[in-house]
């Protein structure tokens, strides 16, 4: 007998069996495709004590390159997603322009909406799953499902956190972009 949870359980099992970071991100990408769909998927690791983010994954490096750190600043997106741990939904181009420094590039590529899912561990936000797509793609999104998916993905972020903590020591913050 199949249950409502079968697709999510299948992905949770696959994520638990994935033996490399790339295999983990492949499972997460498939999971998010099935749950919400996207044209662009990126993930950001959040180092709260340093107020920095690092892109862990992207499905399109020409739009969102991997690596490097970005300062979080005190903007509305950082407060909403990283500090308060709330979902962020951008419905259209105007919403995208209000929070993303790279908005012109995103909009030019037809990415007119966004759904950002904070990922928590031990009560703290440690990252964000970021989906972008056509206009109004996430207006009716199931936030309960997003919370379950964030929980399933938390160990992948936690694993990346320790490596990133070591790299932070050598960063010149004056050279970073901020959100």
Short mmCIF file of C-alpha atoms in Angstrom, two decimals:
data_model
loop_
_atom_site.label_atom_id
_atom_site.label_comp_id
_atom_site.label_asym_id
_atom_site.label_seq_id
_atom_site.Cartn_x
_atom_site.Cartn_y
_atom_site.Cartn_z
CA UNK A 1 0.00 0.00 0.00
CA UNK A 2 1.41 3.38 -1.04
CA UNK A 3 1.19 6.34 1.32
CA UNK A 4 1.17 10.10 0.83
CA UNK A 5 4.67 10.13 2.26
CA UNK A 6 6.15 7.60 -0.17
CA UNK A 7 7.83 10.12 -2.53
CA UNK A 8 9.40 12.01 0.37
CA UNK A 9 10.44 8.82 2.18
CA UNK A 10 12.11 7.58 -1.00
CA UNK A 11 14.16 10.77 -1.23
CA UNK A 12 14.98 10.73 2.50
CA UNK A 13 16.30 7.17 2.16
CA UNK A 14 18.30 8.09 -0.96
CA UNK A 15 19.79 11.11 0.79
CA UNK A 16 20.82 8.93 3.72
CA UNK A 17 22.56 6.54 1.32
CA UNK A 18 24.28 9.20 -0.81
CA UNK A 19 28.00 8.86 -0.17
CA UNK A 20 29.35 12.09 -1.72
CA UNK A 21 28.29 15.73 -1.51
CA UNK A 22 27.44 15.73 -5.23
CA UNK A 23 25.23 12.66 -4.78
CA UNK A 24 23.52 14.37 -1.85
CA UNK A 25 22.81 17.50 -3.89
CA UNK A 26 21.52 15.40 -6.78
CA UNK A 27 18.97 13.81 -4.42
CA UNK A 28 18.01 17.19 -2.95
CA UNK A 29 17.62 18.67 -6.44
CA UNK A 30 15.35 15.78 -7.46
CA UNK A 31 13.36 16.17 -4.25
CA UNK A 32 12.81 19.89 -4.81
CA UNK A 33 11.92 19.33 -8.46
CA UNK A 34 9.22 16.88 -7.46
CA UNK A 35 7.93 19.00 -4.58
CA UNK A 36 7.94 22.51 -6.07
CA UNK A 37 9.71 22.68 -9.41
CA UNK A 38 12.30 25.30 -10.31
CA UNK A 39 14.33 26.79 -13.11
CA UNK A 40 17.23 27.62 -10.79
CA UNK A 41 18.10 25.93 -7.51
CA UNK A 42 20.90 27.11 -5.25
CA UNK A 43 21.77 26.44 -1.64
CA UNK A 44 23.50 28.78 0.77
CA UNK A 45 25.31 27.81 3.94
CA UNK A 46 24.89 30.40 6.70
CA UNK A 47 27.68 31.00 9.21
CA UNK A 48 25.74 33.02 11.77
CA UNK A 49 28.66 33.87 14.07
CA UNK A 50 30.52 35.41 11.11
CA UNK A 51 27.43 36.80 9.34
CA UNK A 52 28.59 35.13 6.13
CA UNK A 53 27.03 32.87 3.50
CA UNK A 54 28.62 30.42 1.09
CA UNK A 55 26.96 28.90 -1.97
CA UNK A 56 27.12 25.11 -1.58
CA UNK A 57 25.21 24.11 -4.70
CA UNK A 58 23.83 25.53 -7.89
CA UNK A 59 22.21 23.87 -10.85
CA UNK A 60 23.51 26.68 -13.11
CA UNK A 61 26.94 28.17 -12.45
CA UNK A 62 26.53 30.72 -15.24
CA UNK A 63 23.76 32.37 -13.22
CA UNK A 64 24.91 31.56 -9.66
CA UNK A 65 28.56 30.53 -9.38
CA UNK A 66 29.71 28.19 -6.63
CA UNK A 67 32.02 29.01 -3.78
CA UNK A 68 33.16 32.21 -2.21
CA UNK A 69 31.60 33.96 0.73
CA UNK A 70 29.08 36.79 0.86
CA UNK A 71 28.37 39.06 3.83
CA UNK A 72 24.76 38.91 5.01
CA UNK A 73 24.29 42.53 6.04
CA UNK A 74 21.06 43.72 7.62
CA UNK A 75 18.77 43.68 4.59
CA UNK A 76 15.17 42.48 4.59
CA UNK A 77 15.98 39.05 3.11
CA UNK A 78 18.72 38.35 5.66
CA UNK A 79 16.46 39.34 8.57
CA UNK A 80 13.49 37.38 7.27
CA UNK A 81 15.17 34.13 6.21
CA UNK A 82 18.43 33.91 8.15
CA UNK A 83 17.65 35.68 11.42
CA UNK A 84 13.94 34.86 11.82
CA UNK A 85 14.01 31.54 9.96
CA UNK A 86 10.93 32.37 7.88
CA UNK A 87 10.14 31.33 4.32
CA UNK A 88 10.52 34.04 1.71
CA UNK A 89 8.32 34.10 -1.37
CA UNK A 90 8.88 36.54 -4.23
CA UNK A 91 5.93 36.48 -6.62
CA UNK A 92 7.15 38.74 -9.40
CA UNK A 93 9.95 40.91 -10.71
CA UNK A 94 9.25 43.74 -8.26
CA UNK A 95 9.63 41.33 -5.34
CA UNK A 96 12.86 39.92 -6.80
CA UNK A 97 14.28 43.44 -7.20
CA UNK A 98 13.64 44.29 -3.54
CA UNK A 99 15.96 41.62 -2.12
CA UNK A 100 18.40 40.21 -4.69
CA UNK A 101 21.45 42.20 -5.71
CA UNK A 102 21.65 40.15 -8.92
CA UNK A 103 17.98 40.84 -9.78
CA UNK A 104 18.63 42.18 -13.33
CA UNK A 105 20.46 38.98 -14.28
CA UNK A 106 17.76 36.78 -12.74
CA UNK A 107 14.92 38.68 -14.40
CA UNK A 108 16.70 38.63 -17.78
CA UNK A 109 16.81 34.84 -17.50
CA UNK A 110 13.07 34.58 -16.83
CA UNK A 111 13.45 34.03 -13.08
CA UNK A 112 10.62 36.21 -11.81
CA UNK A 113 9.73 34.44 -8.56
CA UNK A 114 11.58 32.84 -5.68
CA UNK A 115 10.97 30.52 -2.77
CA UNK A 116 13.64 30.51 -0.07
CA UNK A 117 13.47 27.79 2.56
CA UNK A 118 15.54 28.26 5.73
CA UNK A 119 17.29 25.15 7.02
CA UNK A 120 17.74 24.80 10.78
CA UNK A 121 19.82 22.70 13.11
CA UNK A 122 19.66 22.91 16.91
CA UNK A 123 17.32 25.91 16.64
CA UNK A 124 19.62 27.99 14.45
CA UNK A 125 19.37 28.71 10.74
CA UNK A 126 22.38 27.10 9.05
CA UNK A 127 21.38 27.57 5.44
CA UNK A 128 18.79 28.19 2.80
CA UNK A 129 17.36 26.23 -0.12
CA UNK A 130 16.63 28.76 -2.87
CA UNK A 131 14.28 28.07 -5.77
CA UNK A 132 13.61 30.47 -8.63
CA UNK A 133 11.14 30.13 -11.48
CA UNK A 134 8.51 31.88 -13.58
CA UNK A 135 6.24 34.61 -12.21
CA UNK A 136 3.91 33.48 -9.36
CA UNK A 137 5.34 29.92 -9.34
CA UNK A 138 5.41 29.74 -5.53
CA UNK A 139 2.34 31.75 -4.53
CA UNK A 140 0.46 28.63 -3.37
CA UNK A 141 3.43 26.61 -2.08
CA UNK A 142 2.93 24.03 0.70
CA UNK A 143 5.03 25.46 3.54
CA UNK A 144 4.54 22.33 5.68
CA UNK A 145 6.13 20.22 2.96
CA UNK A 146 8.95 22.79 2.70
CA UNK A 147 9.58 22.47 6.45
CA UNK A 148 9.80 18.67 6.15
CA UNK A 149 12.22 18.96 3.24
CA UNK A 150 14.38 21.46 5.15
CA UNK A 151 14.59 18.98 8.02
CA UNK A 152 15.57 16.17 5.67
CA UNK A 153 18.32 18.37 4.20
CA UNK A 154 19.72 19.74 7.49
CA UNK A 155 22.44 17.08 7.90
CA UNK A 156 23.93 17.99 4.52
CA UNK A 157 24.27 21.62 5.61
CA UNK A 158 25.58 20.63 9.04
CA UNK A 159 28.27 18.50 7.39
CA UNK A 160 29.40 21.44 5.24
CA UNK A 161 29.42 23.85 8.19
CA UNK A 162 32.58 22.53 9.87
CA UNK A 163 34.66 22.79 6.68
CA UNK A 164 33.40 26.32 6.05
CA UNK A 165 34.19 27.39 9.64
CA UNK A 166 37.87 26.65 8.98
CA UNK A 167 37.92 28.62 5.71
CA UNK A 168 36.34 31.71 7.29
CA UNK A 169 39.51 32.59 9.20
CA UNK A 170 41.26 33.71 5.99
CA UNK A 171 38.49 35.95 4.60
CA UNK A 172 38.94 39.65 3.93
CA UNK A 173 35.42 40.94 4.68
CA UNK A 174 36.10 44.30 2.98
CA UNK A 175 36.12 42.54 -0.41
CA UNK A 176 32.73 40.78 -0.02
CA UNK A 177 29.39 41.55 -1.60
CA UNK A 178 26.49 41.62 0.83
CA UNK A 179 22.82 40.68 0.85
#
